[in-house]
Tab-separated table of C-alpha atoms and ligand atoms in Angstrom:
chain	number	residue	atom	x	y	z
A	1	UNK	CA	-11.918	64.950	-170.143
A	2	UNK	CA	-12.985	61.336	-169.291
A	3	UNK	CA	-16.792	61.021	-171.425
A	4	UNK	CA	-19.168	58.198	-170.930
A	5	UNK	CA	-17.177	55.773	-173.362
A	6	UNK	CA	-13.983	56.774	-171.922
A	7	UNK	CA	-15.580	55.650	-168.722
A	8	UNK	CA	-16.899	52.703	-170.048
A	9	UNK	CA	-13.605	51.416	-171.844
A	10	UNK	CA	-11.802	52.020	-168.438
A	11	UNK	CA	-14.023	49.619	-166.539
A	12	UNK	CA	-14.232	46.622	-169.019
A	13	UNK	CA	-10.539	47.258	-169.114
A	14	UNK	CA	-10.258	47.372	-165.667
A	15	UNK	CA	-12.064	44.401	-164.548
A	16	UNK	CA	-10.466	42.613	-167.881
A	17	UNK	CA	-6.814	43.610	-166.189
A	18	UNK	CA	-7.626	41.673	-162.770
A	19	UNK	CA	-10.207	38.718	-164.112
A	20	UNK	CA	-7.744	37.964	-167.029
A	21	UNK	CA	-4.526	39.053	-166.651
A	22	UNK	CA	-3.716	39.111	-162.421
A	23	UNK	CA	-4.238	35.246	-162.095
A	24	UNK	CA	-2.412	34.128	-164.913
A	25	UNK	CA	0.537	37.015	-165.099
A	26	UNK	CA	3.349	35.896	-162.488
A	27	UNK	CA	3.679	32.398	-164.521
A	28	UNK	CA	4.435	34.378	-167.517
A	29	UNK	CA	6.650	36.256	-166.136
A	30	UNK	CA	8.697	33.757	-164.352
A	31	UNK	CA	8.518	31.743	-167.572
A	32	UNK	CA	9.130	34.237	-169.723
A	33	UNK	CA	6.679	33.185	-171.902
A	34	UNK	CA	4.476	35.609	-174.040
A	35	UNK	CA	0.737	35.550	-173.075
A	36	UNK	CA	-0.695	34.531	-176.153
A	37	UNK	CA	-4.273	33.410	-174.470
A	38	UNK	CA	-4.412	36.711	-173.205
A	39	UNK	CA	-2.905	39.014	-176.184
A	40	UNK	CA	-5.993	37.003	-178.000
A	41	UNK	CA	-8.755	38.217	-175.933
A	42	UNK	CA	-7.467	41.530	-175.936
A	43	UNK	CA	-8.287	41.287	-179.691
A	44	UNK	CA	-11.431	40.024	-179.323
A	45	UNK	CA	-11.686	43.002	-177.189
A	46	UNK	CA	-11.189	45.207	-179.624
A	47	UNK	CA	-8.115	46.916	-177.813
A	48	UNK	CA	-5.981	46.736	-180.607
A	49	UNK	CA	-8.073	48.945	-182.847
A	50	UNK	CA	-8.698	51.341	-180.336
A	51	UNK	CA	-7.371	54.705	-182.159
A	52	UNK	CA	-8.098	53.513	-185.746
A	53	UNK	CA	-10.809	54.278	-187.892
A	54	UNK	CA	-13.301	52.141	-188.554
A	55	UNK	CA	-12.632	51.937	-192.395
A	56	UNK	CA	-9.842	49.931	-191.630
A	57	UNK	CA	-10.667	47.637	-189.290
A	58	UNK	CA	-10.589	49.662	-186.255
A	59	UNK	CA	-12.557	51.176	-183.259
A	60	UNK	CA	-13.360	54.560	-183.926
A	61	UNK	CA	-11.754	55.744	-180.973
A	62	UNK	CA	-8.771	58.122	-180.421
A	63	UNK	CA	-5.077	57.856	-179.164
A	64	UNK	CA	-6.495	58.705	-175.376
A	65	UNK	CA	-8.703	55.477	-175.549
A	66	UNK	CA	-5.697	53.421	-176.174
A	67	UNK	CA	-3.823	55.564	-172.976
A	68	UNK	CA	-6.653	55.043	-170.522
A	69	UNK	CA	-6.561	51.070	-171.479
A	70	UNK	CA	-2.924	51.251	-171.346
A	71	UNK	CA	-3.152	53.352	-167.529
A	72	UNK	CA	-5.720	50.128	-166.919
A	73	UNK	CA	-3.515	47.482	-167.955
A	74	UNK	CA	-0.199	48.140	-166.401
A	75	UNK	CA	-1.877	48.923	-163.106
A	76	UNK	CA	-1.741	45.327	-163.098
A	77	UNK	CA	0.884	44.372	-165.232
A	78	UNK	CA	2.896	46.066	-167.577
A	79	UNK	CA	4.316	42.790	-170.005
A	80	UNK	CA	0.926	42.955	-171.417
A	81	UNK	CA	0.586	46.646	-171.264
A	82	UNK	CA	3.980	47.311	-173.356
A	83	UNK	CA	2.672	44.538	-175.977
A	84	UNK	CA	-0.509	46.484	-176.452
A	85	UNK	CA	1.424	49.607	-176.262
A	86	UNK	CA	3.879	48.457	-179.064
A	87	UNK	CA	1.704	46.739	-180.754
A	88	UNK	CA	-0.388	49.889	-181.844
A	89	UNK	CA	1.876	52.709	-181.452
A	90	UNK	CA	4.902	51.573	-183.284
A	91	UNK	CA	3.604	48.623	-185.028
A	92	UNK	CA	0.503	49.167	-186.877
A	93	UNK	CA	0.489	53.175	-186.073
A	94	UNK	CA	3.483	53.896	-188.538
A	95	UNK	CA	1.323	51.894	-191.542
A	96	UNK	CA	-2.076	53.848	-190.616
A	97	UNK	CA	-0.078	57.452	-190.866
A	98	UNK	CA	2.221	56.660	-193.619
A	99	UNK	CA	1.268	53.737	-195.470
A	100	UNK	CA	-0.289	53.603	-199.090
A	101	UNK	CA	-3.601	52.530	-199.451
A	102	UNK	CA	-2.888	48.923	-200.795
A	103	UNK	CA	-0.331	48.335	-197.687
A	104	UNK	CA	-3.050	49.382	-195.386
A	105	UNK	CA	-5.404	47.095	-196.992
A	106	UNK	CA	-3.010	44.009	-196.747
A	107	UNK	CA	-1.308	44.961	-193.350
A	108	UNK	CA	-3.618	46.522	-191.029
A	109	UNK	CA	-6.892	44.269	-190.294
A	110	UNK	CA	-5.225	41.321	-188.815
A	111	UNK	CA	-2.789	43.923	-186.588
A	112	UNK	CA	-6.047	45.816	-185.385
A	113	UNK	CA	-7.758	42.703	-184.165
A	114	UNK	CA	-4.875	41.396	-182.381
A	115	UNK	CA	-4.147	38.454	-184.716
A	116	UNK	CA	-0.793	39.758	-185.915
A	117	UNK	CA	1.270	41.889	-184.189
A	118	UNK	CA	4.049	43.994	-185.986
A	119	UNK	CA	7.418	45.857	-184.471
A	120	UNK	CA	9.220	48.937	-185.018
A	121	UNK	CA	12.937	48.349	-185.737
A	122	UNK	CA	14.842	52.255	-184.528
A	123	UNK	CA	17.352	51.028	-182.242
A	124	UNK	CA	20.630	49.832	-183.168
A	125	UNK	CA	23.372	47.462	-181.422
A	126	UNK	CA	25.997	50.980	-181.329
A	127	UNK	CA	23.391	53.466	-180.787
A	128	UNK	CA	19.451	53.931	-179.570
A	129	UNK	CA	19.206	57.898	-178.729
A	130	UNK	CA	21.351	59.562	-181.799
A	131	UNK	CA	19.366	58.367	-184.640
A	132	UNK	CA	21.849	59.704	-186.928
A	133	UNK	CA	23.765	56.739	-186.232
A	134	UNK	CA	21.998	54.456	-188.064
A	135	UNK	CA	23.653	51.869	-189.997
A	136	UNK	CA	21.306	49.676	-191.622
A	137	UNK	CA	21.467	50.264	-195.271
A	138	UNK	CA	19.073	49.587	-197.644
A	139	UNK	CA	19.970	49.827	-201.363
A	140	UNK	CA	17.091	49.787	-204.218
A	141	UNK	CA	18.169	47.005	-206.555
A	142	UNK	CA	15.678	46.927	-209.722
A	143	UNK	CA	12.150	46.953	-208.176
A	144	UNK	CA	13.734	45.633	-204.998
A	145	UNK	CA	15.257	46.745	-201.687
A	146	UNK	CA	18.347	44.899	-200.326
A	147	UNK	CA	18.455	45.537	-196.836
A	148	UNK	CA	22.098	44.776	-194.328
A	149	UNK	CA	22.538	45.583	-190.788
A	150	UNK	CA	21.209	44.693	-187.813
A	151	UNK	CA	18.410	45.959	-184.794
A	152	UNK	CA	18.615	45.810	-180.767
A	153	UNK	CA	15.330	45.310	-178.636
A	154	UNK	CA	13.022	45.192	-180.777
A	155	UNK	CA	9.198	44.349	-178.638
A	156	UNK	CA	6.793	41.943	-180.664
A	157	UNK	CA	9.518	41.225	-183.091
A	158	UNK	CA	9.886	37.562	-182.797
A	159	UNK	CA	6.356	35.861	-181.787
A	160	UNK	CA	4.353	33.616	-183.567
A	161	UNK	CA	2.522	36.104	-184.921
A	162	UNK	CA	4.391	38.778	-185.917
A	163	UNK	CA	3.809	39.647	-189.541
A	164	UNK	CA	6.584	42.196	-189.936
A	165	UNK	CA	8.914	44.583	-188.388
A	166	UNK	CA	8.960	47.970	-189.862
A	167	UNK	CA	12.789	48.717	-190.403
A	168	UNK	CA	14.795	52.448	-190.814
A	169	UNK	CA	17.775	52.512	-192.781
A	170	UNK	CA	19.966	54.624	-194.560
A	171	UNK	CA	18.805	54.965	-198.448
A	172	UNK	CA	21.492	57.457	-199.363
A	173	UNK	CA	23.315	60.718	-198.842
A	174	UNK	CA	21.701	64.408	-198.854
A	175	UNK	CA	23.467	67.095	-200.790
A	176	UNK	CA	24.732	68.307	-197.639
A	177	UNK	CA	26.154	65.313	-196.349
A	178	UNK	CA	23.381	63.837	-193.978
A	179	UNK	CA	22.080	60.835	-194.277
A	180	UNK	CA	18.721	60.157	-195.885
A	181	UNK	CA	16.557	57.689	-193.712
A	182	UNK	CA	13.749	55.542	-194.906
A	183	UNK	CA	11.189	53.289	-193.548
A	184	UNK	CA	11.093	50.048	-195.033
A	185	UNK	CA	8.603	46.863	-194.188
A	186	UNK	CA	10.230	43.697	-194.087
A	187	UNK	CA	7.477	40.684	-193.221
A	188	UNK	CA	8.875	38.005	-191.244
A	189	UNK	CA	10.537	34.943	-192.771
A	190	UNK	CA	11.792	36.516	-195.309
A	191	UNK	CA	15.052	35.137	-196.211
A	192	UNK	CA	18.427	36.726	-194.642
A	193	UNK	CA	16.226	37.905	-191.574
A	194	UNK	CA	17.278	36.644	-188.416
A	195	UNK	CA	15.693	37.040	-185.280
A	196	UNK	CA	17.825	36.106	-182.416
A	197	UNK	CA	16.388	34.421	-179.086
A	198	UNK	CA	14.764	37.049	-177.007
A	199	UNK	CA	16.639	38.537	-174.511
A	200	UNK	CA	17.326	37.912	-170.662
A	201	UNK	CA	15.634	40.716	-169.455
A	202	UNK	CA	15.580	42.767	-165.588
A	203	UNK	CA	12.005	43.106	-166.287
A	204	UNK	CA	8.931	43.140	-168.561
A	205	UNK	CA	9.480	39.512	-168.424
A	206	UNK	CA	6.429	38.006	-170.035
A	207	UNK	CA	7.035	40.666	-172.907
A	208	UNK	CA	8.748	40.361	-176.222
A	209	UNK	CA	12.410	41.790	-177.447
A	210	UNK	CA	14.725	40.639	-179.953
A	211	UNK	CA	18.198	41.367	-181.531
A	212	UNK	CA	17.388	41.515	-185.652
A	213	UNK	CA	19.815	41.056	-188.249
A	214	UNK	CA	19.512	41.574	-191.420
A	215	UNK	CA	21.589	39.568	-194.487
A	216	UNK	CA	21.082	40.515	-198.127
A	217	UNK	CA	17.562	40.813	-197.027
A	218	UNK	CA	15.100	41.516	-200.438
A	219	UNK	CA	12.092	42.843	-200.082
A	220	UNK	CA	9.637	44.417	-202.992
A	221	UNK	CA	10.194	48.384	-203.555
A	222	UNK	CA	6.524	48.723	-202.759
A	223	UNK	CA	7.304	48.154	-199.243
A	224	UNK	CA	8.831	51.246	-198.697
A	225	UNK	CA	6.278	53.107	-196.311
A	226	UNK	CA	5.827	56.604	-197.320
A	227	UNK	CA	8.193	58.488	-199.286
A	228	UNK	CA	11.857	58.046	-199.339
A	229	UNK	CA	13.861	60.130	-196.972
A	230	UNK	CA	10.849	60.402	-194.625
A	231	UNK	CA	11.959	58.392	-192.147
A	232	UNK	CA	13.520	60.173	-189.572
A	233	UNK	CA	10.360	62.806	-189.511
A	234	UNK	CA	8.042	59.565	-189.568
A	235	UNK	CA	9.523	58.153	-186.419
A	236	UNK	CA	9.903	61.689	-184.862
A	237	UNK	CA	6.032	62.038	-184.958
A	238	UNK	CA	5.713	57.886	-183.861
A	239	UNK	CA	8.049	58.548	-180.720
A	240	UNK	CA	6.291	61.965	-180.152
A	241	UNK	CA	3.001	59.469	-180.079
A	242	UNK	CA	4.353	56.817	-177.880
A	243	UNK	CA	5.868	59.549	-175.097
A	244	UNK	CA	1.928	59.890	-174.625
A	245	UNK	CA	1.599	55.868	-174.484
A	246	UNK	CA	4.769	55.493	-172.149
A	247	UNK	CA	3.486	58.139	-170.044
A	248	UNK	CA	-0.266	56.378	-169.441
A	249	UNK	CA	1.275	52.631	-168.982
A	250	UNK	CA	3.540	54.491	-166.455
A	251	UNK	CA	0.565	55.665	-164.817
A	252	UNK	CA	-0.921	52.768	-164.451
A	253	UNK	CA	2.414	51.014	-162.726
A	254	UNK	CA	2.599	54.101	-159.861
A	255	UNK	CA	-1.566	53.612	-159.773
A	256	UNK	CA	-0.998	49.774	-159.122
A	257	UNK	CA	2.108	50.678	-156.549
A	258	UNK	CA	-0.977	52.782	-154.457
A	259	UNK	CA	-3.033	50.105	-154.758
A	260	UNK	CA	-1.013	46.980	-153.581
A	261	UNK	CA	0.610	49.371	-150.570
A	262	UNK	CA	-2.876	50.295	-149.402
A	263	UNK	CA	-3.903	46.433	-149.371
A	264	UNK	CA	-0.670	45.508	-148.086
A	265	UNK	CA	-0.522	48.483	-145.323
A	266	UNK	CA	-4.040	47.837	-143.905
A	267	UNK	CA	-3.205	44.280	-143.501
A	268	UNK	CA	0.690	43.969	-141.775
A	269	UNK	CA	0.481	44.526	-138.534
A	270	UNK	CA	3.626	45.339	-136.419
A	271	UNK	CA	4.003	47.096	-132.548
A	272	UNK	CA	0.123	45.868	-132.200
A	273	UNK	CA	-1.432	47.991	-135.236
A	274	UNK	CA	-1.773	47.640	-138.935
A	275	UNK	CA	1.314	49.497	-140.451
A	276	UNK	CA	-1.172	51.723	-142.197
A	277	UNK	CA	-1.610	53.022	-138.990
A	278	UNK	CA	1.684	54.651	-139.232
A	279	UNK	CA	2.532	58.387	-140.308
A	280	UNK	CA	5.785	57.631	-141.932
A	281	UNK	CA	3.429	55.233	-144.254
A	282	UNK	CA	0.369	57.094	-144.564
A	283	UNK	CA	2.899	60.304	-145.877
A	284	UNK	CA	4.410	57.676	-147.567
A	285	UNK	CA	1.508	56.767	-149.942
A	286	UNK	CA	-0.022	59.735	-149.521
A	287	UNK	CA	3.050	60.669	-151.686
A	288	UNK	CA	2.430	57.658	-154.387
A	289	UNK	CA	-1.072	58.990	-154.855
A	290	UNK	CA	-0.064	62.611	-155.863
A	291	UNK	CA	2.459	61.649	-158.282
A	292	UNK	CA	0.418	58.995	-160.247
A	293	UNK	CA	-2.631	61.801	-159.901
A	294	UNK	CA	-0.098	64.542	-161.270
A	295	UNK	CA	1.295	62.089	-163.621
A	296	UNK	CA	-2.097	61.327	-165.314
A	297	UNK	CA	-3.337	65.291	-165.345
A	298	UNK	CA	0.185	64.997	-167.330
A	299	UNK	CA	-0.706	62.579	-169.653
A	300	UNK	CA	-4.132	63.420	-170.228
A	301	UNK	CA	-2.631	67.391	-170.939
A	302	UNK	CA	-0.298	66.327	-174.039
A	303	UNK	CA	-3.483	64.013	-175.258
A	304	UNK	CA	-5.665	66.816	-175.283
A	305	UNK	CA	-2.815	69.077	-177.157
A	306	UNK	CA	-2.512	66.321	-180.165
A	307	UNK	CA	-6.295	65.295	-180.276
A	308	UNK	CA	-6.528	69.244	-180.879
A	309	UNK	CA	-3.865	68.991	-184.049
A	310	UNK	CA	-1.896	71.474	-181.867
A	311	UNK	CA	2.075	71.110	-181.137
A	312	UNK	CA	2.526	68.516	-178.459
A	313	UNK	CA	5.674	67.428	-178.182
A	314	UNK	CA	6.797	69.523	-174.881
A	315	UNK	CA	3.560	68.019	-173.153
A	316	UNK	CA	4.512	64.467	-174.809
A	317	UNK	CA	7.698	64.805	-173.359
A	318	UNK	CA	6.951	66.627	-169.977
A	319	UNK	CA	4.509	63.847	-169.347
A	320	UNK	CA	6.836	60.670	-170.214
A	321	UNK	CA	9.614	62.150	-168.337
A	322	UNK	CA	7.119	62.752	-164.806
A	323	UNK	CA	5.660	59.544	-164.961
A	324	UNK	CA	8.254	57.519	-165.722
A	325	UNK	CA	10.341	58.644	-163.018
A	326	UNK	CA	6.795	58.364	-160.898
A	327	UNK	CA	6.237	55.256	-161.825
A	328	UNK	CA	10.293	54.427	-160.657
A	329	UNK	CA	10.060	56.273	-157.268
A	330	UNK	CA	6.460	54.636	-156.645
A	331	UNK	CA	7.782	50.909	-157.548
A	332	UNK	CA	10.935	52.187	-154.644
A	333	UNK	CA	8.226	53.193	-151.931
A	334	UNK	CA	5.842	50.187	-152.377
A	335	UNK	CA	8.528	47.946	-152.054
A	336	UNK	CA	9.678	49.487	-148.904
A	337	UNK	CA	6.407	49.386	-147.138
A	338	UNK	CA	5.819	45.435	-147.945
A	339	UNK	CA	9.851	45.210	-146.123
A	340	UNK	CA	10.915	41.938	-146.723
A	341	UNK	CA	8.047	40.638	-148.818
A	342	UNK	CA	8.514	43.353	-151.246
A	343	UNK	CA	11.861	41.675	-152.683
A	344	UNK	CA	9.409	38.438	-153.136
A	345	UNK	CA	8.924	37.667	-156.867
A	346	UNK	CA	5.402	36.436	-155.420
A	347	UNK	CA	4.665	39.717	-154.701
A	348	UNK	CA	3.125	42.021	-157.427
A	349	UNK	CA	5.531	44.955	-156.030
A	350	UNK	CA	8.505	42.746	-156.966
A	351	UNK	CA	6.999	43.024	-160.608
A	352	UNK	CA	6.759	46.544	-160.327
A	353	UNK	CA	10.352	47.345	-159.352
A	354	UNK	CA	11.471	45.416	-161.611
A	355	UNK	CA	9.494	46.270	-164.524
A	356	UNK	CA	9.644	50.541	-163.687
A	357	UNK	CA	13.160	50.965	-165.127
A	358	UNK	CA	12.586	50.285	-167.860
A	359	UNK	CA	10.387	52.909	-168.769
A	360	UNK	CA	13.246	56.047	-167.598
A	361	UNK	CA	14.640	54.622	-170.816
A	362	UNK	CA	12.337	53.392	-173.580
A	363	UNK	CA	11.331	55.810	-176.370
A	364	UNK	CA	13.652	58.213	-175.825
A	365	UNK	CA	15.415	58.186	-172.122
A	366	UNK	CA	14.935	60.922	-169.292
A	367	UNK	CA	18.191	63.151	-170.674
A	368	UNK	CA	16.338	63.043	-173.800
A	369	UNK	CA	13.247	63.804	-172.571
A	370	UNK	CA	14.825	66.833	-171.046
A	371	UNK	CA	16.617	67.553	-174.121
A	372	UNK	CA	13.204	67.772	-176.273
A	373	UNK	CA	11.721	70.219	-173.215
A	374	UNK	CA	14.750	72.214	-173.126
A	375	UNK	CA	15.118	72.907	-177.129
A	376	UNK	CA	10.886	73.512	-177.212
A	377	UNK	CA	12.128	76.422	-174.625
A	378	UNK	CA	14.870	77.369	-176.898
A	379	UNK	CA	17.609	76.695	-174.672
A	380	UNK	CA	19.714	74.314	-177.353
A	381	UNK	CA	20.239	75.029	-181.106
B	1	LIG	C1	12.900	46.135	-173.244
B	1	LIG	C2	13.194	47.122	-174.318
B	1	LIG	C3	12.315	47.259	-175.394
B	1	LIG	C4	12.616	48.149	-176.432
B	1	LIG	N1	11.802	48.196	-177.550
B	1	LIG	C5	12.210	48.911	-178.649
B	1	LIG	C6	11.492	48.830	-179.886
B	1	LIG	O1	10.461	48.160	-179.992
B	1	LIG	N2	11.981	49.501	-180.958
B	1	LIG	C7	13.133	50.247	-180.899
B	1	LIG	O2	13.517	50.818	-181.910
B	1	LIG	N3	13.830	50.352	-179.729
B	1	LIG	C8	13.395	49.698	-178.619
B	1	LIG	N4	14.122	49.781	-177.432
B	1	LIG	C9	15.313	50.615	-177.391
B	1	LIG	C10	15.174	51.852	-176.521
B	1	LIG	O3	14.301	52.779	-177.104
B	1	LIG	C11	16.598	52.400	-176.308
B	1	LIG	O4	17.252	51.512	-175.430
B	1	LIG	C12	16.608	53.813	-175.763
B	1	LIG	O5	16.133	54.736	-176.719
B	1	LIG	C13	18.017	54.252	-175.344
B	1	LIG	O6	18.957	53.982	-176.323
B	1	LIG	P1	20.298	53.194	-175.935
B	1	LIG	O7	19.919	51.978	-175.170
B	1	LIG	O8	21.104	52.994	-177.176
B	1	LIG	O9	21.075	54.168	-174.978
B	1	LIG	P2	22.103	55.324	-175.438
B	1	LIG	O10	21.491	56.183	-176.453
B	1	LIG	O11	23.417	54.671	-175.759
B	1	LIG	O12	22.230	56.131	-174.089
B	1	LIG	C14	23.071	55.733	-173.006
B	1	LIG	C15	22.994	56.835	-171.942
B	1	LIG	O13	23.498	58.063	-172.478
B	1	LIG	C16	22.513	59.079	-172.350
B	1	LIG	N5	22.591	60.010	-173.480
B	1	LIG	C17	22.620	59.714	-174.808
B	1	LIG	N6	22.648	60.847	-175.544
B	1	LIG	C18	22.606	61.872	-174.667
B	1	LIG	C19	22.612	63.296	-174.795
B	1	LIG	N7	22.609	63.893	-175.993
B	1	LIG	N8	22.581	64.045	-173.664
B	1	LIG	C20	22.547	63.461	-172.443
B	1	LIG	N9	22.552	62.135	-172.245
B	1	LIG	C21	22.581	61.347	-173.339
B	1	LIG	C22	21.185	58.344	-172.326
B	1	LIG	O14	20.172	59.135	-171.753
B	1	LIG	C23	21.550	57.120	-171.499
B	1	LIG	O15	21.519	57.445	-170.140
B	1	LIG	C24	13.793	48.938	-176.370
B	1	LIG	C25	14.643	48.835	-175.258
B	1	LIG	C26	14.384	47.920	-174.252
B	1	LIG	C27	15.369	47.787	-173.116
């Protein structure tokens, strides 16, 4: 599947991952401070106009460029990878698909060369999987939209450069009862939009996640993205997307797992031989390898069924839900086999653990992973 740019993209990405980002990464993350140096030269890059067209600012490529560079990234560290990740896939993504001509004029550029970033604002303080819960309201007001309610973990929602976080709220009622969602754009500093200070987080340390609220918050009507009432098929499709992106960062955590046991196993020595030496760890990371290698064929599958225009959201779905819980059982492994050392924040391992929870529950958890696979089979109504 991999062709000669593919290829190509992998290996500046690659080299970029441990030149760039390995030296610098384990300050960040024990700062908690956001990598700005670095989220710069992946715009110089071009990495955050990989799947865009080149009309708009972008690369040309596709949504499996911006996997394999995601796979790259998070084989060393996944902070950076989830910025990229968000950055793209529910940032400017949502704007590219949905957005009029004039907003992708004004928004997208600066987003696709990493100058501005922009968030996607789903999840709620009293609910994140049942998007029918949804509170935020916003009600049109003349040629304005006055937006109330408030948003939980929101990535890239609160750096210096964010330029806006793309909101869903409840416009109305449908005739038979529902509620009718909408997407709305609300640039930062507008007035009545708070962003709270970023979270305390297990892991993804050196990423960023906000609480939002949301006060009388006016915005133009224009800034409604797409039609009205869209919005809960609009972030269907952007979640369907990012299952695909999840899947490829997670990838790249159980790839990096492999890679720092191997080091790490050929190196420790105990009873007078490397550990490596040992069956219990060969089988050990002979295990790793085939779940990261069954986790990408995974990945790369539901790519391949999207890039084709055909139905992908089992595959999107089947391949977040392996991964992720690759990626998890990887990050447990790895840090057994560096014992003691592997509960070391030093170690990159520790990083891993830490940061491989996390992805059993972004964009859309394991039990709803399994929910999407088991109504696609038509075992739920
Ligand atoms: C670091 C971080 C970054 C994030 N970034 C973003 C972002 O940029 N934008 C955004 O909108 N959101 C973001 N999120 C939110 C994330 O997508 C949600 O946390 C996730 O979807 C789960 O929602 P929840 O936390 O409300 O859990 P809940 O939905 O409350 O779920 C709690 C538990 O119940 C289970 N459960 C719920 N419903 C069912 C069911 N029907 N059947 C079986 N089990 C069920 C869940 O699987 C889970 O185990 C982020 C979260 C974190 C931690």
């Amino acid at each position: 599947m991999l062709n000669e740019e593919h290829e190509a993209l992998r290996a500046s990405v690659r080299e970029f991952a441990h030149d760039v980002i390995a030296p610098v990464i384990a300050k960040h993350y024990d700062n908690h401070t956001f990598p700005y140096d670095i989220v710069a030269a992946m715009g110089k890059m071009g990495l955050f106009g990989l799947p865009f067209a080149e009309e708009h600012g972008g690369m040309g490529g596709d949504y499996f460029a911006l996997c394999l560079a995601l796979e790259e990234l998070a084989r060393v560290d996944s902070s950076v990878a989830i910025t990229l990740e968000a950055a793209v896939s529910l940032g400017a993504m949502p704007v590219y698909r949905f957005g009029t001509e004039e907003q992708k004029r004004r928004w997208l550029p600066p987003l696709l060369r990493g100058e501005s970033l922009a968030a996607f604002g789903l999840t709620e303080p009293g609910f994140g999987s049942d998007a029918g819960g949804t509170a935020t309201r916003a009600v049109l007001d003349g040629d304005e939209w006055v937006i109330n309610g408030a948003k939980a973990f929101i990535t890239n929602s609160g750096t210096d450069i964010t330029s806006f976080v793309t909101v869903t709220a409840v416009t109305g009622t449908r005739a038979d009862g529902s509620k009718e969602l909408s997407t709305i754009i609300v640039p930062s500093g507008t007035p009545g939009f708070t962003v709270a200070p970023g979270y305390s987080k297990v892991g993804w340390c050196a990423s960023d996640t906000h609480e939002l609220t949301f006060e009388d918050v006016r915005v133009p009507a224009e800034n409604l993205l797409g039609e009205r009432g869209r919005g809960f098929a609009q972030f269907l499709r952007i979640l369907d997307e990012g299952r695909i992106a999840i899947a490829a960062l997670s990838v790249g955590l159980a790839q990096g797992c492999v890679d720092e046991s191997i080091r790490y196993a050929k190196d420790r020595q105990a009873f007078g031989q490397p550990i490596a030496g040992f069956q219990a760890i060969q089988f050990k990371i002979a295990d790793m390898e085939k779940r990261a290698h069954l986790a990408r064929l995974a990945y790369y599958d539901a790519a391949r069924e999207m890039l084709a225009g055909r139905d992908f959201k089992r595959q999107a779905a089947i391949a977040k839900l392996y991964a992720s819980e690759s990626a998890v059982d990887n990050a447990r492994d790895a840090t057994q086999i560096h014992g003691g050392y592997g509960f070391m924040n030093e170690f990159p391992v520790a990083r891993f653990w830490r940061d491989s929870k996390i992805l059993e529950i972004g964009e859309g958890t394991s039990e709803i992973q399994r929910l999407v696979i088991a109504r696609d089979l038509g075992l739920v109504a």
